[in-house]
Coordinates of C-alpha atoms in Angstrom, one line a residue:
Chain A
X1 CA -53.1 -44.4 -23.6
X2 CA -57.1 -43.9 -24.0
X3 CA -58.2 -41.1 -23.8
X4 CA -60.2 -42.2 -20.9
X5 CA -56.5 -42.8 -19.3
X6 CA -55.6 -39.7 -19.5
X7 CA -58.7 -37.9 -17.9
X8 CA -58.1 -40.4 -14.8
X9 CA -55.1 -38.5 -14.2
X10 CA -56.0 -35.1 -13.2
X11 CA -57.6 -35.9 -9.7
X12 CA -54.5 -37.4 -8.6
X13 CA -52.4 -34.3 -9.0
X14 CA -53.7 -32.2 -5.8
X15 CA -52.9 -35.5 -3.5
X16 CA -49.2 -35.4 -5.5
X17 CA -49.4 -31.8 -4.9
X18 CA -50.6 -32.5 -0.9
X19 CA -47.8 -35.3 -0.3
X20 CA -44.8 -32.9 -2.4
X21 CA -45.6 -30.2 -0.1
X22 CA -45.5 -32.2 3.5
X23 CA -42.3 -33.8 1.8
X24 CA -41.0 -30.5 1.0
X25 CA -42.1 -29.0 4.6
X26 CA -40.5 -32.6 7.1
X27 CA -37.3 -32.1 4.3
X28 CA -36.7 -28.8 5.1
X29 CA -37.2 -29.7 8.7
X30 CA -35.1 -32.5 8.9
X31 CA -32.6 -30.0 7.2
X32 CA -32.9 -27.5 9.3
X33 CA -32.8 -29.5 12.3
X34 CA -29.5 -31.5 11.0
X35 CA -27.8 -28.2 10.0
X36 CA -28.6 -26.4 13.5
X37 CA -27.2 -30.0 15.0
X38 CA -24.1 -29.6 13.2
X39 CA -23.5 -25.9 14.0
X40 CA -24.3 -27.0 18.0
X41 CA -21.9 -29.7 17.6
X42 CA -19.3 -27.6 15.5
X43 CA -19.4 -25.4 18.9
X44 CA -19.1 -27.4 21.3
X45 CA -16.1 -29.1 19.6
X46 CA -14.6 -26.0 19.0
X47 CA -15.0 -24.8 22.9
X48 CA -13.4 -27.9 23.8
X49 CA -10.4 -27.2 21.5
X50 CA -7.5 -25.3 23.5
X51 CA -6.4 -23.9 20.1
X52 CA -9.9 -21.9 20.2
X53 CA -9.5 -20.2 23.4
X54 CA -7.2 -17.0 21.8
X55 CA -7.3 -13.7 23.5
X56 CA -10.3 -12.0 21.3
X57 CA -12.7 -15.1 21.8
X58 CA -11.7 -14.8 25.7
X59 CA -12.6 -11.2 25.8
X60 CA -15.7 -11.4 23.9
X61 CA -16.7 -14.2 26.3
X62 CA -16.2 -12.1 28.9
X63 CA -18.3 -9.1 27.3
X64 CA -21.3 -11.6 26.8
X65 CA -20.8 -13.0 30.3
X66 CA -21.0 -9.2 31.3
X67 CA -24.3 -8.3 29.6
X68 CA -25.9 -11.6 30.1
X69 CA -25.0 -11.6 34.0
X70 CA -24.1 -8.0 35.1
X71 CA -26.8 -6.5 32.9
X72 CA -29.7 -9.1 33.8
X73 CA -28.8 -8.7 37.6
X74 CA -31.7 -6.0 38.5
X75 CA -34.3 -8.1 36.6
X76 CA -33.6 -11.6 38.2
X77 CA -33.7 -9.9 41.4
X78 CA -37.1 -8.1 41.0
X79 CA -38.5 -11.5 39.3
X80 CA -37.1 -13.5 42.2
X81 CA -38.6 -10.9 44.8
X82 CA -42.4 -11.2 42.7
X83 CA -41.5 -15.1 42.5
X84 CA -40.7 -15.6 46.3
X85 CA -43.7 -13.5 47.0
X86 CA -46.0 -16.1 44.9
X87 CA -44.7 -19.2 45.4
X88 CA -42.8 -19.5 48.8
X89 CA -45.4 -17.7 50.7
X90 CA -48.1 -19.3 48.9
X91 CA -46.8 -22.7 49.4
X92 CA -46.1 -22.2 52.9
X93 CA -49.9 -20.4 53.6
X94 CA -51.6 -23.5 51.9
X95 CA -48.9 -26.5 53.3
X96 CA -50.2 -24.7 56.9
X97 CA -53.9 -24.6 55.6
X98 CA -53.7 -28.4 55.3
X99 CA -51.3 -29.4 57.8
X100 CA -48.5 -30.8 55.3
X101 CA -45.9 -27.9 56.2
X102 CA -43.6 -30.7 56.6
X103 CA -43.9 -30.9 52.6
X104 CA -42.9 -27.3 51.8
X105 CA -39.1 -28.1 51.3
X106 CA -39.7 -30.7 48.7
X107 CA -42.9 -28.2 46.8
X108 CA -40.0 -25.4 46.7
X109 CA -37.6 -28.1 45.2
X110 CA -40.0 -29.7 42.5
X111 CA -41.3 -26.4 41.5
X112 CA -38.6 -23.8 41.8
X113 CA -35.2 -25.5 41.5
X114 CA -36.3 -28.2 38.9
X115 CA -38.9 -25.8 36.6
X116 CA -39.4 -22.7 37.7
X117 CA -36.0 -21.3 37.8
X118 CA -34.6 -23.2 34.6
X119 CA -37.5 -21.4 32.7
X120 CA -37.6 -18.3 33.7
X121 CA -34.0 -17.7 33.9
X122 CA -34.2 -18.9 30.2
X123 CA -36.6 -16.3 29.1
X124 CA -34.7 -13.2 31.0
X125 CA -31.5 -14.3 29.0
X126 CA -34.0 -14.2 25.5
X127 CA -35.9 -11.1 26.7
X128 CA -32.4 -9.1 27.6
X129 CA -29.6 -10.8 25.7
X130 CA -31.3 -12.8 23.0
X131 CA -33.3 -10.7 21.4
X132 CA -30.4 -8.0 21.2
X133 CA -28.1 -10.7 19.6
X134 CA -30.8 -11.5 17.3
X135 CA -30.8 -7.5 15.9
X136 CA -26.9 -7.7 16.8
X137 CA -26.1 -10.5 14.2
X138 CA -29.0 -10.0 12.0
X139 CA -27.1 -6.8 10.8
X140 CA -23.8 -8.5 10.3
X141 CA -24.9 -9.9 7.3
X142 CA -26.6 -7.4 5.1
X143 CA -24.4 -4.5 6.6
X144 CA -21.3 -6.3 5.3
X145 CA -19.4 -6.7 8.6
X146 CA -19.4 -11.1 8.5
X147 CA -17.7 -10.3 5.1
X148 CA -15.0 -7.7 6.8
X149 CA -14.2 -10.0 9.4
X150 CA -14.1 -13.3 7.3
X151 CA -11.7 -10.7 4.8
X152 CA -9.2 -10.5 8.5
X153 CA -9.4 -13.9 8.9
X154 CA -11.8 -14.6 11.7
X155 CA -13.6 -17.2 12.2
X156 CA -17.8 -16.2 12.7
X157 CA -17.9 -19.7 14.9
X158 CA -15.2 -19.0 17.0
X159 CA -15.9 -14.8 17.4
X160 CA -19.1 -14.7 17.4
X161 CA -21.4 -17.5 18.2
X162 CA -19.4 -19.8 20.4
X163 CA -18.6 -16.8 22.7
X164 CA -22.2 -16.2 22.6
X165 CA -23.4 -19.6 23.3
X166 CA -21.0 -20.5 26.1
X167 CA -21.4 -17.2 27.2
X168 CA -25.6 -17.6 27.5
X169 CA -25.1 -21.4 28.9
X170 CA -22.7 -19.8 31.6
X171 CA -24.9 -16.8 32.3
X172 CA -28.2 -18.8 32.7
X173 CA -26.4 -20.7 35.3
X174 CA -25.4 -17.9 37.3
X175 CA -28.7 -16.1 36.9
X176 CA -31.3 -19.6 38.5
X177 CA -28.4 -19.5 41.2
X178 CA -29.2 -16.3 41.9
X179 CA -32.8 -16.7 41.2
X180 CA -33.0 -19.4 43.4
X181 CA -31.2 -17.6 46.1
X182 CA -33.0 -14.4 46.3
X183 CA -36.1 -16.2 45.7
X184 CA -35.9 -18.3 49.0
X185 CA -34.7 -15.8 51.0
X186 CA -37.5 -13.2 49.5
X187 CA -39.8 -15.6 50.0
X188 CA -38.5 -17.0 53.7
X189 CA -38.6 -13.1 54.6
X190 CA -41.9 -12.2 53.8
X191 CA -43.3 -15.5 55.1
X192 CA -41.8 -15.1 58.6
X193 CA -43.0 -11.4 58.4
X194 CA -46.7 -11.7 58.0
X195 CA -46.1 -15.2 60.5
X196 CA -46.6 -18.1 57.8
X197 CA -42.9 -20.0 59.5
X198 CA -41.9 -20.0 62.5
X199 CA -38.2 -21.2 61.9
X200 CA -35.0 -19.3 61.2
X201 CA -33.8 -18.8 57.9
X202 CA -30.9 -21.6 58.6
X203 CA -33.9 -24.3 59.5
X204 CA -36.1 -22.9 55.9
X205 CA -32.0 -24.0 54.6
X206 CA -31.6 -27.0 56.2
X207 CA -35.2 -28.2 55.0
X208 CA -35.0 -27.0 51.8
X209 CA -31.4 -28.2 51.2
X210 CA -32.9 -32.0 52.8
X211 CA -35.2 -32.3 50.1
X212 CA -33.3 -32.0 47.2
X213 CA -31.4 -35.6 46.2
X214 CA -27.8 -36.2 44.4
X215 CA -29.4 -35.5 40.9
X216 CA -30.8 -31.8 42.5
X217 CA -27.6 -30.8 42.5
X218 CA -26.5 -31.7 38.6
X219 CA -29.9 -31.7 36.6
X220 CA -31.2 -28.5 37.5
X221 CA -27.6 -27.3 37.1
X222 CA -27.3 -29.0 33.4
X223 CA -30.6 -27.8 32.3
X224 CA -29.9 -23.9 32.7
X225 CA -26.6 -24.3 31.3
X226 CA -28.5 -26.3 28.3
X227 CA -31.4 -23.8 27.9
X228 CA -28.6 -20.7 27.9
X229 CA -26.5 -22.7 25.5
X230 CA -29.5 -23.0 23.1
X231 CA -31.2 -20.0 23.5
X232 CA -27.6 -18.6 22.7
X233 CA -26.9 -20.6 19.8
X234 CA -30.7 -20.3 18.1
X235 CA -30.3 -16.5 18.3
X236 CA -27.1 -16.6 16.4
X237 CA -28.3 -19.1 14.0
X238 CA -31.4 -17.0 13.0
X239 CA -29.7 -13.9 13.3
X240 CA -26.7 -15.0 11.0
X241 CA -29.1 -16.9 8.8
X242 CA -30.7 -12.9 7.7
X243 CA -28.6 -12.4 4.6
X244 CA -30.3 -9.2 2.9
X245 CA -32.3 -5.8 4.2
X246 CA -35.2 -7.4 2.8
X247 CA -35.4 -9.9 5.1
X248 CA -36.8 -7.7 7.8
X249 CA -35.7 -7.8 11.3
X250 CA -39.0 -7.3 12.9
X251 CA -40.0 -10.5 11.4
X252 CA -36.1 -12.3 12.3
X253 CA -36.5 -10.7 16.0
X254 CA -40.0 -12.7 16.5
X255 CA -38.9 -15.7 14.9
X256 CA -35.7 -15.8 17.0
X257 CA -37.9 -15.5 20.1
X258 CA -40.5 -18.6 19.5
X259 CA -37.9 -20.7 18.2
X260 CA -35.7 -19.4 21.3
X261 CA -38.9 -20.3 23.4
X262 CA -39.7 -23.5 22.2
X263 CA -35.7 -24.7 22.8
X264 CA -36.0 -23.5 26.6
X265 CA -39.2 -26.1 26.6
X266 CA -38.1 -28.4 24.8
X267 CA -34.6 -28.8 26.7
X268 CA -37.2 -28.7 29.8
X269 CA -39.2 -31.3 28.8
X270 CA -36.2 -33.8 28.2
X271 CA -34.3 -32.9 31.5
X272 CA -37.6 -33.6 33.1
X273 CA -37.7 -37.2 31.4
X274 CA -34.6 -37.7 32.9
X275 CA -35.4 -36.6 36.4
Chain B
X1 CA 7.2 -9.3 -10.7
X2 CA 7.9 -12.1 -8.7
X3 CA 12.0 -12.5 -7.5
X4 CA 13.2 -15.8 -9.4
X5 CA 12.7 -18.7 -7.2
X6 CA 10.5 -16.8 -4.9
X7 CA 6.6 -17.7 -5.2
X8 CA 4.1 -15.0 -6.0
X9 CA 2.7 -13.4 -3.2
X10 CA -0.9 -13.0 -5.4
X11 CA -1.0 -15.2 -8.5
X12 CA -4.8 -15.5 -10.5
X13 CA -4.2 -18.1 -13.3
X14 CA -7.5 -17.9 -16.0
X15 CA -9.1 -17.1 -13.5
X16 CA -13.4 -16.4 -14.4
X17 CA -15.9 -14.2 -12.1
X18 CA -18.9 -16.3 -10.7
X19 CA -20.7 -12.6 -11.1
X20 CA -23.0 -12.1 -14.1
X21 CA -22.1 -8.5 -14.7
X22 CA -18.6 -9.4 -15.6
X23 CA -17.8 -10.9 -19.2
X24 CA -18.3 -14.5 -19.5
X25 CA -15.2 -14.9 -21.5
X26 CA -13.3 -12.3 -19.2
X27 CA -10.7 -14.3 -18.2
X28 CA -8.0 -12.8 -15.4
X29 CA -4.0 -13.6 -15.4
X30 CA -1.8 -11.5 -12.3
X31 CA 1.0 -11.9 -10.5
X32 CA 2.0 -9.9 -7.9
X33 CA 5.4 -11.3 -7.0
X34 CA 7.6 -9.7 -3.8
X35 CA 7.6 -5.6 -3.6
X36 CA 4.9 -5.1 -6.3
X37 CA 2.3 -3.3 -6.3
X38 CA -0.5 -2.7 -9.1
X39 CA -3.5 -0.2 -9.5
X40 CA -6.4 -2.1 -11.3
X41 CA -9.1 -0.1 -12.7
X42 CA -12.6 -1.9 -13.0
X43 CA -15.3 -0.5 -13.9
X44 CA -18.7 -1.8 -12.0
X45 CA -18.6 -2.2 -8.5
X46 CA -19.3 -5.6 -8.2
X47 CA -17.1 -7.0 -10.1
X48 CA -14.2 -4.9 -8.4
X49 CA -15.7 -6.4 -4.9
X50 CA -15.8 -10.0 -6.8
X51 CA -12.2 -9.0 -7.2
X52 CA -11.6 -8.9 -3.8
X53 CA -13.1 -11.7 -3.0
X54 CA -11.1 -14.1 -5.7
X55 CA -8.1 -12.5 -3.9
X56 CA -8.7 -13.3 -0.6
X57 CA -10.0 -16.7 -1.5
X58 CA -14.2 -15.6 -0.1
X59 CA -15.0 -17.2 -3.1
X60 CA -13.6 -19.8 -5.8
X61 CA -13.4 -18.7 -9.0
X62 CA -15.7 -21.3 -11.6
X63 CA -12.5 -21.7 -13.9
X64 CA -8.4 -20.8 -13.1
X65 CA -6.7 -20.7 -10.1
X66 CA -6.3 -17.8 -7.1
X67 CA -3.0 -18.4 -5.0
X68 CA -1.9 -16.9 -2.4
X69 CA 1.6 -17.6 -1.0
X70 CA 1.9 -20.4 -3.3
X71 CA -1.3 -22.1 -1.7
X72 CA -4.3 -22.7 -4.0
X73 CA -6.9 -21.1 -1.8
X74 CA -9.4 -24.1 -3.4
X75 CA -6.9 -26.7 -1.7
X76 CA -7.2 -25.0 1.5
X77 CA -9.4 -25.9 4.5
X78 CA -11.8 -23.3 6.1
X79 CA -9.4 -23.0 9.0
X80 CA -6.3 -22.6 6.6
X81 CA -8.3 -20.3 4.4
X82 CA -8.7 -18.1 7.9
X83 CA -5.1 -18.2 8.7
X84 CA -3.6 -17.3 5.6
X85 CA -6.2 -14.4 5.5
X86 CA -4.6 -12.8 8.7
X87 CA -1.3 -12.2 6.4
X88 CA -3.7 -10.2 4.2
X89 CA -4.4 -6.3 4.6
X90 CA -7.4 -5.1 3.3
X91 CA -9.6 -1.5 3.0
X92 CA -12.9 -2.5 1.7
X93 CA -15.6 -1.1 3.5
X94 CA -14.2 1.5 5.0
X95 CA -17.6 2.7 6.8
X96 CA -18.5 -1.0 7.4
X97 CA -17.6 -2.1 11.0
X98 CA -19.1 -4.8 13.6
X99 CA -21.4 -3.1 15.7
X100 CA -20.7 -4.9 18.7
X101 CA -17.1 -3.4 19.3
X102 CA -15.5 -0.3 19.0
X103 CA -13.2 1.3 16.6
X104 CA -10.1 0.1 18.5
X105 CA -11.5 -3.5 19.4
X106 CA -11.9 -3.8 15.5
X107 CA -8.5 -2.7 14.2
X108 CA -6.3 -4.8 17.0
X109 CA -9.3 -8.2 16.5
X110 CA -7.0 -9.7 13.8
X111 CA -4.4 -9.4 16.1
X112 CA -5.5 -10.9 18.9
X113 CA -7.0 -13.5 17.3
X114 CA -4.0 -14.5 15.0
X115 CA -2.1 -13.8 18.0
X116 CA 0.9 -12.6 15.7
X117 CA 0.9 -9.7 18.3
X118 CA 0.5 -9.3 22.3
X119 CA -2.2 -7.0 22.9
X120 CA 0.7 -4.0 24.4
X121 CA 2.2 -4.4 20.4
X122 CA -0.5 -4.5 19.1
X123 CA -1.9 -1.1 20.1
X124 CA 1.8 0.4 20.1
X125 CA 1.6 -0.3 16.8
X126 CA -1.9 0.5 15.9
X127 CA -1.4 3.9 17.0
X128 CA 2.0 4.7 15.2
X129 CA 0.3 3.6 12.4
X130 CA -2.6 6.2 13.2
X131 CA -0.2 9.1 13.8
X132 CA 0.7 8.0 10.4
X133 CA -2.5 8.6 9.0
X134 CA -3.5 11.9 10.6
X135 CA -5.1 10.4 13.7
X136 CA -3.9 11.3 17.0
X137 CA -4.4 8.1 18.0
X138 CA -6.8 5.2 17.7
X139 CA -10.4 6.0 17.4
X140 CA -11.7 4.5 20.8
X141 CA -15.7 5.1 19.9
X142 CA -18.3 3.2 18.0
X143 CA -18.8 3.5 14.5
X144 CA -21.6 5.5 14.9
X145 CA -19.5 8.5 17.3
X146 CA -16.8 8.6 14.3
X147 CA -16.8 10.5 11.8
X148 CA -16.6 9.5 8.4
X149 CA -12.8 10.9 7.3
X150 CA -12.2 9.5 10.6
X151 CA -13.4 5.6 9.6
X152 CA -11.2 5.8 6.6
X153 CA -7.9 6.6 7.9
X154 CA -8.8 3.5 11.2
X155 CA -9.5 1.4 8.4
X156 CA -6.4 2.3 6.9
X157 CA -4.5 1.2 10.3
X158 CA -6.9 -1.5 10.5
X159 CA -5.3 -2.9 7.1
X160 CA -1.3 -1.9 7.3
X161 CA -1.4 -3.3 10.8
X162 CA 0.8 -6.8 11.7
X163 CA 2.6 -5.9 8.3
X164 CA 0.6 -7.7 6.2
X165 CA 1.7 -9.7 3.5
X166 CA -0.5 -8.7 0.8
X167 CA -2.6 -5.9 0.7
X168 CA -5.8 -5.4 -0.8
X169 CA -7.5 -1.9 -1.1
X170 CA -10.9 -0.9 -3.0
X171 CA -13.1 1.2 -1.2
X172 CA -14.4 4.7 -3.0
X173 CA -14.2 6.6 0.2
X174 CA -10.2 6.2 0.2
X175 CA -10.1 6.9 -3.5
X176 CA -12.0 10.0 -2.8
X177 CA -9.6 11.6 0.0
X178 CA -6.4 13.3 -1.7
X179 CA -5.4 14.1 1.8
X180 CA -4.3 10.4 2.2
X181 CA -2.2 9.8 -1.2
X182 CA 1.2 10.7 1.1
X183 CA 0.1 8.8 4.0
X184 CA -1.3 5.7 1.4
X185 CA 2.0 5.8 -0.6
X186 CA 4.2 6.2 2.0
X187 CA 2.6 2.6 3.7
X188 CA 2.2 1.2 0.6
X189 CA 6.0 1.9 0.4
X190 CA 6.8 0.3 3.5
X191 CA 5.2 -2.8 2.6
X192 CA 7.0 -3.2 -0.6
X193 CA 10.7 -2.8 1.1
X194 CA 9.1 -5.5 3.9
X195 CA 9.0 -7.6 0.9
X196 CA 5.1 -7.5 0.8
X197 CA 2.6 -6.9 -2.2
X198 CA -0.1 -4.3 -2.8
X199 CA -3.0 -4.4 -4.9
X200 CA -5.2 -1.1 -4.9
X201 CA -8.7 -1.8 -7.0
X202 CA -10.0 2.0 -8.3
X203 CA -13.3 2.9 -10.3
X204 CA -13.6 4.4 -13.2
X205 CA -13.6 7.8 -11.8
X206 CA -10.0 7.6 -11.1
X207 CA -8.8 7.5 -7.8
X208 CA -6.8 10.9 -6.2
X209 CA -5.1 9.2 -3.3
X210 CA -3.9 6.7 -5.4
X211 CA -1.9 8.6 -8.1
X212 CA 0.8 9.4 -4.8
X213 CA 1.6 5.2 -5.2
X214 CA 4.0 4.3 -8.0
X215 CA 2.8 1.1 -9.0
X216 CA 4.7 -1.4 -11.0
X217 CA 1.5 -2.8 -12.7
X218 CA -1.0 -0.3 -13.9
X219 CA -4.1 -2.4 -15.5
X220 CA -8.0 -2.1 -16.5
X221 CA -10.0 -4.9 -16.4
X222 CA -12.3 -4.9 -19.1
X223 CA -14.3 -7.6 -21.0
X224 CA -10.9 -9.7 -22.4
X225 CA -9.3 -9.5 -18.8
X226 CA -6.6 -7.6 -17.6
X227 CA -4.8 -5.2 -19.7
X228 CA -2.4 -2.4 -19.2
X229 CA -3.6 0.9 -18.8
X230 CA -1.4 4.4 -19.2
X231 CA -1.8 6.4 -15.8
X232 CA -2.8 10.1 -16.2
X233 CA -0.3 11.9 -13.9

């Protein structure tokens, strides 16, 4: 080697340097995104599985049902009330501005059903549920308690997360429905009160309910049920994931709440592709 | 020492700590065989939670073999390794419990997730076992409304409950509280004539609720392994 050869080589390092660290970074990603696919599939398998359904898992089911639904009643209805305010009476002012209030069932349909409500629904379970299964789980670790239960023989997929994920798919569900009810009828009642419709609130139904098509009734549906079941399962993965007290929570809580974020759009975006 | 013919209820065969604070060369050999029981004395904390841990098969030792039941915890699966454990009593931890349920969710969890009890026997039996401890029943709060003394003695029931077939016991908090050497050798006891083993891990400062138990086995684990130790009245 001259001695010419082995000056040459110094500027080539940062590019090595450049490339090793985006090969480190889309490796780690690729990781990460195969291990959080495995734990979503290790989940659903195991809700499928009769064997899995034992009296604790059914009862904490139910207690995640209870504070994802029960608890986040008050605050889907005053978000429907706001959102029914906005957007029903809004569409139905500027469909009569223009003359297209013959379009107002399928606005409410396109907007609320299939984005709106999926969406928002998804962010009240993170604000109310997620973030307090992120602190929740983030403590199991470093507090000892994974250990304690792993030392009794329970299973942290089965106890903890599938409950949690089924539980937050289940709950988002029930939450657009009710969104989407109270949001109508919100929006109907305050439409008809300052006279933007004219028709009863079975008519504002029946048009409404005309607009929407066969795959109204089982996208929308899937979506919240997809968003709940990742928002769910991304909280328990980052929350789990915090092994020590040094990893501090107020940096796992944000995490946990853009990655929970970016699921609910990204499971938008790919429902919308399909509709 | 196991019965002829019967297997070991706990058998560690050269088996080496993963930890670094433990010898390198410190190499284990127990047998707890039907009815025994056997105070080990160790003298970090780590390595008498590493213990624990090589017990109930958390982790798998670098060199040897941990069995329990006759079953190489390193042969079983994740799901085996989870059933076997809910034959296994344990106080560790005694102030560690999930903050998402309450004192009484968390004792009677094993048992209605092994289902090896309905939930009715399950809390009969949880609070006989209480009464046995001192409590008048079992603690219904979170961790944070009980009091320390309190946590000890649930985590007591917590571990004697669904009459375990081995149990484990190393928390300082127990060793500490004298007030529970009648109650602690009376289960342990019980759990001998069931046919069951007991395996109580103490620090260096000596444990006074253990010195009730009469163990079979009395060892110290120091840097060449296990080796017997004479028991101060």
């Amino acid at each position: 080697m001259t001695v010419r050869g082995v000056h040459a080589l110094p500027p080539r390092r940062p590019l090595r340097r450049l490339f090793a660290a985006v090969g480190d970074t889309t490796l780690g990603g690729l990781r990460g995104a195969a291990t959080f696919a495995a734990l979503a599939a290790t989940v659903v398998l195991a809700g499928l599985r009769r064997s899995t359904w034992r009296p604790l898992v059914r009862l904490e089911l139910r207690r995640v049902l209870h504070g994802v639904t029960v608890r986040a009643l008050g605050t889907t209805i005053v978000a429907s009330v706001l959102l029914g305010f906005a957007l029903v009476t809004q569409a139905a002012y500027w469909l009569a501005a223009t003359g297209q209030t013959g379009l107002i069932g399928t606005i409410i349909v396109l907007v609320l059903v299939r984005e709106i409500a999926p969406i928002l629904v998804g962010l009240i379970v993170l604000g109310r549920s997620g973030t307090a299964t992120l602190i929740e789980l983030g403590e199991a670790r470093p507090k000892g308690w994974l250990r304690l239960m792993e030392m009794q023989g329970l299973d942290p997929v089965a106890c903890l997360i599938m409950p949690r994920a089924l539980g937050f798919a289940v709950g988002a569900f029930c939450l657009a429905t009710i969104l989407i009810t109270s949001t109508l009828l919100a929006g109907y009642l305050v439409a008809h009160a300052i006279g933007l419709v004219a028709y009863s609130l079975w008519d504002f139904a029946g048009v409404v309910l005309q607009a929407m098509g066969p795959r109204d009734f089982v996208l929308p549906p899937l979506k919240c049920l997809a968003i709940g079941f990742f928002v769910g399962l991304v909280c328990c993965a980052i929350g789990l994931a915090r092994r020590e007290e040094g990893d501090d929570l107020q940096r796992v809580v944000p995490r946990g709440f853009v990655r929970s974020a970016i699921a609910i759009l990204l499971v938008n975006g790919l429902f919308d592709l399909a509709l | 020492m196991a019965a002829s013919g019967a297997p070991a209820i706990l058998s560690l065969q050269g088996v080496a700590f993963a930890d670094r604070r433990a010898a390198p060369s410190c190499r284990i050999d127990l047998e707890l065989g039907r009815g025994d029981a056997a105070v080990v004395e160790v003298d970090a904390a780590d390595t008498a939670a590493s213990l624990v841990d090589l017990c109930l098969g958390l982790v798998d030792p670098p060199a040897g073999a941990a069995r329990f039941l006759d079953h190489d915890w390193r042969g079983l699966s994740p799901g085996e390794r989870f059933a076997a454990r809910s034959r296994i009593g344990s106080v560790v931890q005694s102030q560690v419990w999930p903050t998402h349920l309450s004192i009484a969710e968390s004792i009677l969890a094993p048992r209605l997730y092994h289902r090896d009890r309905t939930p009715d026997q399950a809390a009969a039996e949880a609070t006989a076992l209480a009464r046995t401890f001192g409590l008048p029943g079992v603690p219904a709060g979170q961790r944070d409304a009980t009091a320390a003394g309190e946590l000890v003695r649930a985590a007591c029931v917590r571990a004697f409950l669904g009459a375990p077939a081995l149990v484990v016991v190393q928390d300082p908090a127990l060793d500490a509280m004298a007030a529970l050497g009648v109650a602690m050798a009376q289960a342990v006891a019980a759990v001998q004539d069931r046919g069951g083993a007991v395996l109580w891990i103490i620090g260096p400062e000596g444990a006074p609720a253990a010195r009730f138990v009469q163990p079979g086995q009395a060892l110290r684990l120091g840097d060449r392994g296990l080796a017997p130790m004479r028991r101060s009245p």
